[in-house]
């Protein structure tokens, strides 16, 4: 019943996916031997290919967990490294190169590593076996090798030769068996020789009679016996050509020739076992027996591990089912839901407010540049102003001079590139809202998804950017030539600009206070300011103060002083203008040249309203329609299973949750398989015992 080993190997592979926590151990055949004992040759004769790392100074530095999978009815022979994801490798020299690289990756300082390399080889010519190749014991530490190497290799081997593993102890016939490191090691852990198979290599190098007596060794008798082999690849006979061809038959031919040349010692009537074929059969049989013997204990262990996983799942996760896909789907749904909510809250009024705020700033800039700088004229009639402005020169706002000034300001405002500005303002608001939503969602722990979402948003916004900004620019075009204003709009502008001016005034005063603290108090600032004032009027002479300072003030202090003077003057002007805007005169649109602040504010509102109409159609509605679809594209069905898995595991809590579920599922699967195996085994036993 050779299915058992195959099934158990399958189970072992499933178990290896259960993860770090698993302590489950299925029996394997562990191969030990000194360097040059012929260990690699034996393994390669079983596999039928040269695939193990070679080289004079090359020590196997990591255990190789070798799974042989018999694939009857197929011609393909290939190896796979399940942890590397390299796929099927049918070129065995490439497997050899990979193994060499993996071994060399262990640093010299570390000497050897107990992190195993997993390799499976599928072929119609190999038996189902699970073998572990360990670093060869060394007798003498080489020149470039650390002293503790010998010790470390021996410790590593000791770890593996524990029950329930079967030990394959390799010794060379030309070395006294009593000196065999492999047998000595195995004797330590298996003193009664119950789970050790002795392999004596290089039988061709000793006299046949001596060979025979080695195999009959009574010093260390083994229940599973000794097998003599000649597993050197015959290079000179021409039987075997190097390459990818299977070398088992070449070796056995050579071997058979040797043993049959000495029928007395090794023939069917002698009581020794020889030959690679015999060895293979023995290995299969012994492994099968061992596996069968460990069925009960293994399934008990699995049962226990399953109970632990089930308990963890219940206590820590409340039996809440979860899969990477469902987690992604739920996260995406929740995100789309929050986006929908946002969409109901962000529409035309919100865009208008954003845009108007931006335009208010531009209006303030224009006012500052064209009206609020020296010399300042008083545009208001009748004159009722704060004391210190009483001496301002009077302006006649009805003169063409002031008309032109307002017209030019209006024109600057309408031509500042409203299309681009409006689109930028709204697009970046959307983008930052999306970022905010991401930060409030489960995606906050998922860099990959975050990138996908941000990417989705910006690709739609970028796609729409130019056409939207063109459209907006186009539709505000009429305002560049003529502005029709209604009383209602004027009144609203008058109301609104008072708030804008007030905020600006507060900003000036705030900055002034900031300067006070910065220079070390109000008095100090007053002193500098009065010096700057005098200097400006020409009352004091300031010479070359740029770098050295003047009037007892440092250059830096003077700069601050000038800044303060500017802020103070700006605040005074704004106060005066607030006063004017509030006055009766500005209540009437006819007096627009007296009230540029009101007029420009009303124009800005018209621009914003018109822009928003088009932004709504061209940008916002498009975005609201396309964004959820784009999210589906980037995070939905199109992701591969691995990507989804990778995504879900970015969150450590989800990762743990998923892992416990997976472990539970795998263990359930394994247990089910084990149970059916046991049934099968039981039935076979009955069959055997039946009369
Ligand atoms: P390892 O270091 O234990 O893996 O030993 P190898 O398999 O590399 O073998 C060491 C040397 O012994 C190589 O040169 C092999 O060709 C040679 N060798 C291995 N098995 C036999 C054998 O059965 N007969 C002979 N004559 N040489 C062998």
XYZ file of C-alpha atoms and ligand atoms in Angstrom:
719
model
C 0.000 0.000 0.000
C 2.339 2.626 -1.246
C -0.385 5.276 -1.221
C 0.226 5.959 2.448
C 3.584 7.640 2.002
C 2.280 9.714 -0.862
C -0.750 10.796 1.140
C 1.334 11.512 4.190
C 3.710 13.588 2.108
C 0.720 15.540 0.855
C -0.367 16.015 4.420
C 3.105 17.141 5.384
C 2.952 19.752 2.645
C -0.372 21.023 3.885
C 0.949 21.093 7.414
C 3.924 23.123 6.343
C 1.456 25.858 5.372
C -0.146 25.848 8.787
C 2.531 28.232 9.977
C 5.070 28.864 12.659
C 2.865 27.792 15.521
C 2.654 24.233 14.314
C 4.751 21.688 16.136
C 3.469 18.790 14.103
C 6.090 16.377 12.979
C 5.631 13.679 10.393
C 8.419 11.143 10.047
C 11.065 11.722 7.449
C 14.300 10.029 6.463
C 17.255 12.034 7.667
C 20.507 11.527 5.786
C 23.756 11.939 7.705
C 27.343 11.141 6.844
C 30.834 12.591 6.929
C 32.091 14.701 4.154
C 33.160 12.557 1.168
C 31.422 9.497 2.566
C 29.403 9.464 -0.669
C 26.246 10.972 0.784
C 25.495 13.158 -2.232
C 26.155 10.288 -4.589
C 23.630 8.102 -2.778
C 20.955 10.797 -2.838
C 21.595 11.546 -6.470
C 21.426 7.891 -7.388
C 17.988 7.758 -5.785
C 16.811 10.908 -7.526
C 18.499 10.023 -10.788
C 20.053 13.415 -11.312
C 23.017 15.418 -10.169
C 21.469 18.299 -8.320
C 23.346 18.762 -5.051
C 25.915 21.516 -4.499
C 29.477 20.347 -5.159
C 32.888 21.856 -4.763
C 35.966 21.174 -2.698
C 35.225 23.686 0.001
C 31.493 23.558 -0.392
C 29.709 22.464 2.727
C 25.972 22.116 2.692
C 25.106 24.844 5.125
C 21.343 24.400 5.390
C 19.209 21.285 5.681
C 17.525 20.379 2.423
C 14.036 19.003 2.921
C 13.678 16.911 -0.151
C 10.290 15.592 -1.150
C 10.261 13.049 -3.936
C 6.947 12.696 -5.728
C 6.358 9.752 -7.965
C 4.358 10.813 -11.009
C 3.481 7.677 -12.937
C 2.291 8.143 -16.482
C 4.163 11.375 -17.006
C 7.538 11.896 -18.609
C 8.235 15.221 -17.008
C 10.944 15.441 -14.372
C 11.252 18.689 -12.518
C 12.031 20.315 -9.195
C 10.228 23.037 -7.318
C 11.239 25.298 -4.463
C 7.869 26.005 -2.848
C 9.224 28.929 -0.853
C 10.869 30.666 -3.773
C 8.057 30.716 -6.291
C 10.365 29.924 -9.198
C 7.914 27.472 -10.727
C 8.847 24.114 -12.163
C 12.525 23.771 -12.977
C 13.273 20.910 -15.330
C 16.950 21.721 -15.753
C 18.661 19.958 -12.857
C 21.855 21.954 -13.183
C 19.727 24.994 -12.550
C 18.374 23.368 -9.394
C 21.965 22.709 -8.407
C 22.881 26.362 -8.978
C 19.919 27.527 -6.915
C 20.853 25.198 -4.061
C 24.426 26.438 -4.183
C 23.259 30.047 -4.003
C 20.912 29.303 -1.126
C 23.739 27.662 0.766
C 26.170 30.434 0.095
C 23.611 32.930 1.395
C 24.434 31.668 4.873
C 27.266 33.884 6.063
C 30.624 32.464 7.078
C 30.089 33.789 10.557
C 26.865 31.863 10.876
C 28.536 28.692 9.463
C 25.362 26.670 9.194
C 21.715 27.533 9.491
C 18.851 25.379 10.639
C 16.450 27.137 8.310
C 15.676 24.363 5.838
C 15.554 24.692 2.072
C 12.452 22.972 0.778
C 12.736 21.241 -2.549
C 10.373 18.810 -4.185
C 11.269 16.672 -7.158
C 8.586 15.105 -9.305
C 9.429 12.324 -11.657
C 8.059 8.978 -12.857
C 11.452 7.510 -11.833
C 11.551 8.528 -8.175
C 9.766 6.782 -5.314
C 7.501 8.737 -2.980
C 9.929 9.709 -0.273
C 10.630 12.453 2.123
C 14.336 12.902 2.815
C 16.290 15.489 4.697
C 19.844 16.063 3.597
C 22.021 17.528 6.313
C 25.465 19.138 6.173
C 28.166 16.459 6.135
C 30.132 15.924 9.333
C 33.608 17.306 9.045
C 36.709 15.771 10.586
C 39.187 18.561 10.101
C 38.217 22.195 10.041
C 39.397 23.773 6.781
C 41.610 26.798 6.517
C 38.894 29.364 5.931
C 36.343 27.703 8.143
C 35.470 28.849 11.632
C 36.501 26.556 14.459
C 33.007 26.022 15.757
C 31.801 24.730 12.389
C 32.343 21.120 13.346
C 30.362 21.586 16.528
C 27.544 23.465 14.843
C 27.056 20.826 12.160
C 26.900 18.129 14.754
C 24.310 20.078 16.788
C 22.214 20.647 13.703
C 22.271 16.949 12.855
C 21.334 16.020 16.412
C 18.230 18.139 16.085
C 17.053 16.156 13.092
C 17.927 12.614 14.069
C 15.300 12.546 16.805
C 12.267 10.218 16.614
C 10.056 9.665 14.713
C 12.593 10.249 11.949
C 14.417 7.364 10.299
C 18.181 7.809 10.147
C 20.040 6.980 6.980
C 23.618 6.727 8.193
C 26.136 6.819 5.369
C 29.599 5.350 5.843
C 32.284 4.548 3.275
C 33.530 0.979 3.022
C 37.122 2.136 2.926
C 36.845 3.677 6.378
C 36.579 1.491 9.460
C 32.915 1.394 10.504
C 33.930 1.912 14.102
C 35.172 5.306 12.980
C 32.009 6.249 11.113
C 30.771 9.582 12.458
C 27.311 8.896 11.118
C 26.951 5.599 12.917
C 28.364 7.048 16.103
C 25.846 9.874 16.004
C 22.976 7.543 15.298
C 24.014 5.195 18.056
C 23.743 8.035 20.536
C 20.076 8.640 19.754
C 19.109 5.143 18.632
C 21.220 2.850 20.812
C 19.204 -0.256 19.984
C 19.429 0.390 16.278
C 15.708 0.441 15.677
C 15.309 3.268 13.282
C 18.667 3.467 11.561
C 19.452 2.176 8.095
C 23.165 1.761 7.492
C 24.403 2.534 4.002
C 27.916 1.467 3.124
C 29.196 3.259 0.036
C 32.236 2.702 -2.140
C 31.907 -1.081 -1.914
C 34.052 -1.278 -5.022
C 36.998 0.145 -3.125
C 37.409 -2.794 -0.722
C 38.035 -6.439 -1.174
C 34.659 -8.252 -1.652
C 35.219 -10.502 1.338
C 35.945 -7.522 3.517
C 32.935 -5.777 1.988
C 30.728 -8.688 2.928
C 31.947 -8.698 6.508
C 31.305 -4.946 6.848
C 27.688 -5.480 5.837
C 27.391 -8.226 8.410
C 28.605 -5.911 11.153
C 27.787 -7.180 14.583
C 29.283 -4.249 16.464
C 26.278 -2.083 15.913
C 23.491 -4.320 14.701
C 20.628 -2.547 12.978
C 17.083 -3.870 12.863
C 16.660 -2.270 9.431
C 20.044 -3.567 8.321
C 22.959 -2.372 6.192
C 22.919 -1.924 2.428
C 26.096 -1.811 0.369
C 26.178 0.377 -2.728
C 28.441 1.549 -5.479
C 26.932 4.876 -6.325
C 29.722 6.621 -8.127
C 28.748 7.895 -11.542
C 30.742 5.902 -14.072
C 32.193 8.618 -16.260
C 34.631 6.547 -18.245
C 32.413 3.711 -19.350
C 30.430 5.857 -21.733
C 27.264 4.400 -20.304
C 26.232 7.738 -18.981
C 26.329 11.033 -20.769
C 26.275 14.131 -18.582
C 23.279 16.374 -18.939
C 19.723 16.013 -17.953
C 19.452 12.287 -18.663
C 18.480 10.047 -15.789
C 21.538 8.543 -14.178
C 19.897 5.913 -11.992
C 20.110 3.241 -14.628
C 23.729 4.093 -15.416
C 24.638 3.768 -11.759
C 22.720 0.564 -11.205
C 24.159 -1.004 -14.319
C 27.645 -0.257 -13.095
C 26.758 -1.397 -9.618
C 25.115 -4.614 -10.769
C 28.162 -5.401 -12.848
C 30.306 -5.111 -9.749
C 28.116 -7.096 -7.400
C 27.327 -9.881 -9.872
C 31.032 -10.257 -10.511
C 31.222 -11.457 -6.909
C 28.228 -13.806 -6.575
C 29.688 -15.655 -3.631
C 29.871 -12.554 -1.466
C 26.928 -10.563 -2.789
C 24.773 -13.002 -4.739
C 21.176 -14.014 -3.930
C 22.399 -16.759 -1.620
C 24.521 -14.484 0.512
C 22.724 -12.887 3.438
C 23.735 -9.272 2.738
C 21.742 -6.622 0.906
C 23.373 -4.626 -1.800
C 22.463 -2.216 -4.553
C 20.772 1.129 -5.009
C 17.550 -0.553 -6.119
C 17.441 -2.535 -2.887
C 18.133 0.631 -0.947
C 15.309 2.477 -2.662
C 12.877 -0.312 -1.913
C 13.995 -0.452 1.673
C 13.604 3.292 2.109
C 10.089 3.191 0.708
C 9.127 0.299 2.871
C 10.616 1.697 6.062
C 9.125 5.124 5.561
C 5.742 3.602 4.876
C 5.960 1.549 8.045
C 7.067 4.511 10.102
C 4.375 6.720 8.704
C 1.781 4.097 9.382
C 3.031 3.699 12.929
C 2.823 7.425 13.515
C -0.666 7.826 12.077
C -2.369 7.665 15.428
C -0.013 9.971 17.277
C 0.065 12.422 14.410
C -3.662 12.649 14.151
C -3.888 13.110 17.887
C -1.430 15.974 17.633
C -3.365 17.481 14.769
C -6.586 17.116 16.702
C -5.053 18.978 19.596
C -3.663 21.730 17.432
C -7.046 22.069 15.781
C -8.706 22.417 19.147
C -6.289 25.185 20.035
C -6.976 27.028 16.796
C -10.716 26.616 17.251
C -10.490 27.980 20.760
C -8.421 30.958 19.666
C -10.878 31.660 16.882
C -13.777 31.583 19.297
C -12.251 33.593 22.104
C -10.354 36.192 20.146
C -12.504 36.527 17.066
C -15.890 35.489 18.330
C -16.098 32.899 15.541
C -16.428 35.782 13.110
C -15.797 34.457 9.599
C -13.403 36.445 7.479
C -11.642 36.035 4.194
C -9.282 38.355 2.409
C -11.898 38.851 -0.312
C -14.740 39.538 2.073
C -12.554 41.925 4.026
C -11.643 43.840 0.902
C -15.228 43.859 -0.339
C -16.541 45.105 2.994
C -13.854 47.741 3.289
C -14.561 48.924 -0.207
C -18.309 49.035 0.410
C -17.860 50.999 3.587
C -15.568 53.404 1.830
C -17.964 53.874 -1.058
C -20.716 54.455 1.442
C -18.780 57.181 3.196
C -18.006 58.678 -0.171
C -21.695 58.731 -1.043
C -22.343 60.557 2.192
C -19.673 63.077 1.297
C -21.255 63.520 -2.131
C -24.512 64.614 -0.539
C -22.661 67.131 1.596
C -20.400 68.654 -0.969
C -22.219 70.398 -3.797
C -22.765 73.790 -5.329
C -23.026 75.850 -2.122
C -19.815 74.327 -0.776
C -17.965 74.863 -4.029
C -19.249 78.431 -4.137
C -17.963 79.134 -0.683
C -14.549 77.687 -1.447
C -14.226 79.619 -4.636
C -15.543 82.834 -3.193
C -13.012 82.658 -0.372
C -10.272 82.326 -2.907
C -11.600 85.249 -4.953
C -11.984 87.366 -1.790
C -8.238 87.090 -1.358
C -7.690 88.221 -4.904
C -10.055 91.160 -4.365
C -8.122 92.162 -1.243
C -4.878 91.998 -3.214
C -6.353 94.235 -5.904
C -7.685 96.724 -3.375
C -4.345 96.837 -1.636
C -2.520 97.405 -4.886
C -4.830 99.974 -6.374
C -6.561 101.761 -3.517
C -4.923 101.219 -0.192
C -1.473 102.511 -0.915
C 0.082 105.941 -0.676
C -1.055 108.490 -1.331
C -4.373 107.591 0.166
C -7.350 109.572 -0.929
C -10.596 109.825 0.843
C -13.273 108.595 -1.502
C -16.116 109.139 0.892
C -18.525 112.088 0.914
C -19.633 113.377 3.359
C -16.527 113.180 5.386
C -16.850 111.556 8.782
C -13.695 109.696 9.522
C -11.558 108.697 12.453
C -9.373 111.498 13.745
C -6.027 110.571 12.377
C -7.347 110.328 8.851
C -9.056 113.698 8.924
C -6.264 115.240 6.971
C -6.485 112.926 3.988
C -6.738 114.618 0.627
C -10.240 114.523 -0.766
C -10.871 112.613 -3.958
C -13.563 113.215 -6.502
C -14.705 109.704 -7.323
C -16.801 110.974 -10.201
C -13.744 111.955 -12.174
C -12.680 109.665 -15.068
C -9.484 108.993 -13.122
C -11.352 107.011 -10.475
C -13.626 105.465 -13.091
C -10.665 104.094 -14.912
C -9.197 102.783 -11.707
C -12.264 100.727 -10.856
C -12.624 99.508 -14.447
C -9.004 98.375 -14.453
C -9.465 96.591 -11.134
C -12.574 94.838 -12.383
C -10.799 93.798 -15.515
C -7.874 92.371 -13.504
C -10.326 90.379 -11.466
C -12.225 88.894 -14.400
C -9.026 88.142 -16.284
C -7.028 86.502 -13.554
C -7.657 83.022 -14.961
C -10.822 82.153 -13.091
C -11.247 78.882 -15.021
C -7.965 77.487 -13.880
C -8.228 78.870 -10.395
C -11.744 77.548 -9.826
C -10.927 74.101 -11.182
C -7.781 73.868 -9.087
C -9.561 74.943 -5.928
C -12.379 72.446 -6.333
C -10.190 69.582 -7.544
C -7.817 69.904 -4.625
C -10.733 70.147 -2.211
C -12.131 66.889 -3.599
C -8.737 65.243 -3.422
C -8.199 66.253 0.170
C -11.718 65.138 1.105
C -10.974 61.758 -0.412
C -7.752 61.590 1.600
C -9.707 62.426 4.716
C -12.205 59.667 3.978
C -9.360 57.215 3.478
C -7.887 58.196 6.820
C -11.188 57.548 8.536
C -11.662 54.196 6.810
C -10.157 50.759 7.337
C -7.890 51.594 4.402
C -5.848 53.762 6.717
C -3.774 50.662 7.504
C -3.326 49.709 3.866
C -0.748 51.666 1.904
C -1.516 49.686 -1.214
C -5.217 50.544 -1.172
C -4.520 54.126 -0.210
C -2.394 54.539 -3.239
C -5.043 52.957 -5.427
C -7.735 55.288 -4.077
C -5.666 58.434 -4.336
C -4.657 57.333 -7.804
C -8.274 56.765 -8.788
C -9.270 60.236 -7.625
C -6.396 62.072 -9.227
C -6.706 60.255 -12.527
C -10.347 61.333 -12.883
C -9.604 64.867 -11.768
C -6.632 65.144 -14.091
C -8.652 63.816 -16.976
C -11.300 66.457 -16.468
C -9.002 69.317 -15.566
C -8.339 71.066 -18.872
C -11.769 70.787 -20.364
C -13.376 71.979 -17.141
C -11.102 74.931 -16.746
C -11.659 75.892 -20.405
C -15.407 75.645 -20.022
C -15.430 77.770 -16.909
C -13.177 80.351 -18.479
C -15.469 80.477 -21.487
C -18.607 80.994 -19.528
C -17.270 83.871 -17.470
C -16.013 85.553 -20.628
C -18.945 88.034 -20.892
C -17.951 89.534 -17.551
C -14.682 90.589 -19.067
C -16.573 93.062 -21.231
C -19.560 94.131 -19.236
C -20.964 93.672 -15.801
C -24.669 93.997 -15.220
C -25.362 94.269 -11.571
C -28.632 94.165 -9.743
C -29.434 96.013 -6.536
C -29.778 92.727 -4.751
C -26.258 91.703 -5.777
C -24.899 95.055 -4.690
C -26.569 94.786 -1.320
C -25.226 91.303 -0.824
C -21.736 92.419 -1.798
C -21.894 95.303 0.663
C -22.925 92.982 3.419
C -20.347 90.352 2.597
C -17.329 92.557 2.062
C -17.739 93.977 5.561
C -16.998 90.529 6.901
C -14.021 90.188 4.604
C -12.628 93.546 5.685
C -13.193 92.720 9.303
C -11.239 89.515 8.988
C -8.456 91.328 7.185
C -8.367 93.939 9.931
C -8.106 91.226 12.533
C -5.305 89.615 10.587
C -3.396 92.937 10.508
C -3.897 93.486 14.201
C -2.928 89.943 14.990
C 0.285 90.302 12.984
C 1.030 93.556 14.781
C 0.659 91.876 18.152
C 2.897 89.091 16.905
C 5.575 91.679 16.099
C 5.251 93.202 19.549
C 6.075 89.930 21.237
C 8.719 89.255 18.680
C 10.725 92.432 19.390
C 10.241 92.231 23.126
C 7.212 94.299 24.013
C 4.874 97.049 22.889
C 7.128 99.887 24.077
C 10.103 98.689 22.165
C 8.034 98.341 18.999
C 6.539 101.808 19.495
C 10.056 103.281 19.711
C 11.189 101.680 16.505
C 7.951 102.598 14.756
C 8.262 106.226 15.740
C 11.826 106.243 14.473
C 10.660 104.742 11.163
C 7.885 107.338 10.961
C 10.316 110.178 11.516
C 12.750 108.795 9.016
C 9.980 108.579 6.492
C 9.017 112.213 7.009
C 12.692 113.157 6.738
C 12.923 114.312 10.362
C 15.900 112.073 11.031
C 18.636 111.138 8.637
C 19.331 107.476 8.187
C 22.652 106.629 6.634
C 23.645 103.240 5.325
C 21.509 101.495 7.887
C 20.790 98.526 5.711
C 23.334 96.255 7.337
C 24.352 98.056 10.502
C 21.123 99.546 11.772
C 20.438 103.155 12.697
C 19.156 105.363 15.491
C 20.356 102.839 17.973
C 18.261 100.091 16.336
C 19.648 97.044 14.617
C 18.891 96.414 10.943
C 16.666 93.505 11.879
C 14.739 95.626 14.355
C 14.267 98.365 11.773
C 12.862 95.845 9.325
C 10.362 94.772 11.948
C 9.592 98.407 12.663
C 8.841 99.088 9.030
C 6.651 96.046 8.896
C 4.761 97.260 11.963
C 4.283 100.705 10.490
C 2.925 99.144 7.350
C 0.498 96.966 9.321
C -0.639 99.875 11.461
C -1.313 102.016 8.369
C -3.060 99.136 6.637
C -5.275 98.627 9.676
C -6.148 102.320 9.740
C -7.055 102.329 6.076
C -9.210 99.229 6.463
C -11.002 100.792 9.421
C -11.675 103.879 7.361
C -12.920 101.819 4.447
C -15.154 99.732 6.687
C -16.603 102.931 7.899
C -17.192 104.099 4.352
C -18.749 100.797 3.257
C -21.157 100.969 6.154
C -22.080 104.562 5.347
C -25.311 105.373 3.547
C -23.419 106.397 0.490
C -22.291 102.815 -0.230
C -25.827 101.539 0.112
C -26.521 102.838 -3.327
C -25.073 101.150 -6.373
C -24.959 104.506 -8.137
C -22.011 105.404 -5.932
C -19.926 102.457 -7.003
C -16.838 104.594 -7.636
C -16.972 105.628 -3.988
C -17.189 101.993 -2.926
C -14.795 99.824 -4.953
C -14.767 97.179 -2.177
C -18.490 96.544 -2.571
C -18.376 96.500 -6.320
C -15.442 94.108 -6.574
C -16.981 91.782 -4.005
C -20.201 91.652 -5.991
C -18.254 90.941 -9.179
C -16.361 88.125 -7.437
C -19.672 86.592 -6.364
C -20.964 86.677 -9.918
C -17.785 84.964 -11.127
C -18.039 82.318 -8.441
C -21.705 81.548 -9.111
C -21.197 81.213 -12.824
C -18.057 79.091 -12.401
C -19.807 76.785 -9.975
C -22.610 76.058 -12.445
C -20.106 74.611 -14.849
C -17.858 73.023 -12.269
C -20.865 71.139 -11.069
C -21.584 69.642 -14.457
C -18.076 69.246 -15.780
C -16.183 68.183 -12.726
C -18.229 67.293 -9.680
C -21.005 65.192 -11.266
C -18.460 63.438 -13.430
C -16.364 62.695 -10.397
C -19.288 61.426 -8.374
C -20.247 59.116 -11.187
C -16.807 57.827 -12.102
C -15.019 57.570 -8.787
C -16.847 54.504 -7.390
C -16.410 52.776 -10.754
C -12.742 53.590 -10.834
C -12.436 52.190 -7.302
C -14.006 48.948 -8.459
C -11.539 48.842 -11.290
C -8.552 49.325 -9.061
C -9.588 47.470 -5.940
C -12.329 45.187 -7.094
C -12.512 42.110 -9.224
C -9.372 42.954 -11.129
C -7.023 42.185 -8.270
C -5.365 38.800 -8.243
C -5.881 36.466 -5.324
C -2.351 37.123 -4.085
C -2.852 40.870 -4.254
C -6.028 40.609 -2.223
C -4.271 38.417 0.299
C -1.351 40.831 0.447
C -3.737 43.722 0.879
C -5.652 42.118 3.746
C -2.509 41.122 5.583
C -1.183 44.664 5.606
C -3.315 45.117 8.691
C -1.705 43.061 11.463
C -5.003 42.439 13.206
C -6.650 41.177 10.063
C -3.569 39.152 9.293
C -3.806 37.322 12.594
C -7.508 36.801 12.185
C -7.045 35.384 8.691
C -4.198 33.190 9.821
C -6.126 31.561 12.591
C -8.980 30.805 10.211
C -6.605 29.426 7.642
C -4.840 27.316 10.196
C -8.150 25.962 11.380
C -9.256 25.143 7.856
C -5.976 23.463 6.974
C -5.996 21.418 10.134
C -9.570 20.349 9.494
C -8.595 19.310 6.017
C -5.567 17.407 7.261
C -7.519 15.700 9.976
C -10.119 14.579 7.492
C -7.414 13.167 5.264
C -5.759 11.460 8.187
C -8.999 9.860 9.239
C -9.656 8.443 5.807
C -6.075 7.186 5.696
C -6.552 5.403 8.962
C -9.707 3.795 7.710
C -7.879 2.675 4.617
C -5.065 1.315 6.685
C -7.439 -0.499 8.992
C -9.206 -2.129 6.076
C -5.903 -3.279 4.619
C -4.909 -4.754 7.906
C -8.191 -6.655 8.062
C -7.642 -7.884 4.523
C -4.202 -9.109 5.459
C -5.503 -10.899 8.525
C -8.472 -12.435 6.714
C -8.152 -16.197 6.191
P 29.735 13.521 0.095
O 30.750 14.548 0.408
O 29.512 12.607 1.263
O 28.490 14.027 -0.455
O 30.407 12.534 -0.984
P 30.254 12.512 -2.552
O 29.008 11.837 -2.953
O 30.526 13.827 -3.114
O 31.444 11.509 -2.874
C 32.789 11.789 -2.523
C 33.690 11.132 -3.525
O 33.529 9.755 -3.485
C 33.364 11.526 -4.957
O 34.537 11.701 -5.658
C 32.599 10.372 -5.523
O 32.774 10.173 -6.901
C 33.201 9.228 -4.751
N 32.275 8.134 -4.574
C 31.034 8.201 -4.100
N 30.438 6.974 -4.075
C 31.386 6.116 -4.552
C 31.403 4.704 -4.769
O 30.436 3.976 -4.504
N 32.535 4.173 -5.268
C 33.623 4.945 -5.562
N 34.698 4.364 -6.047
N 33.650 6.250 -5.369
C 32.542 6.851 -4.866
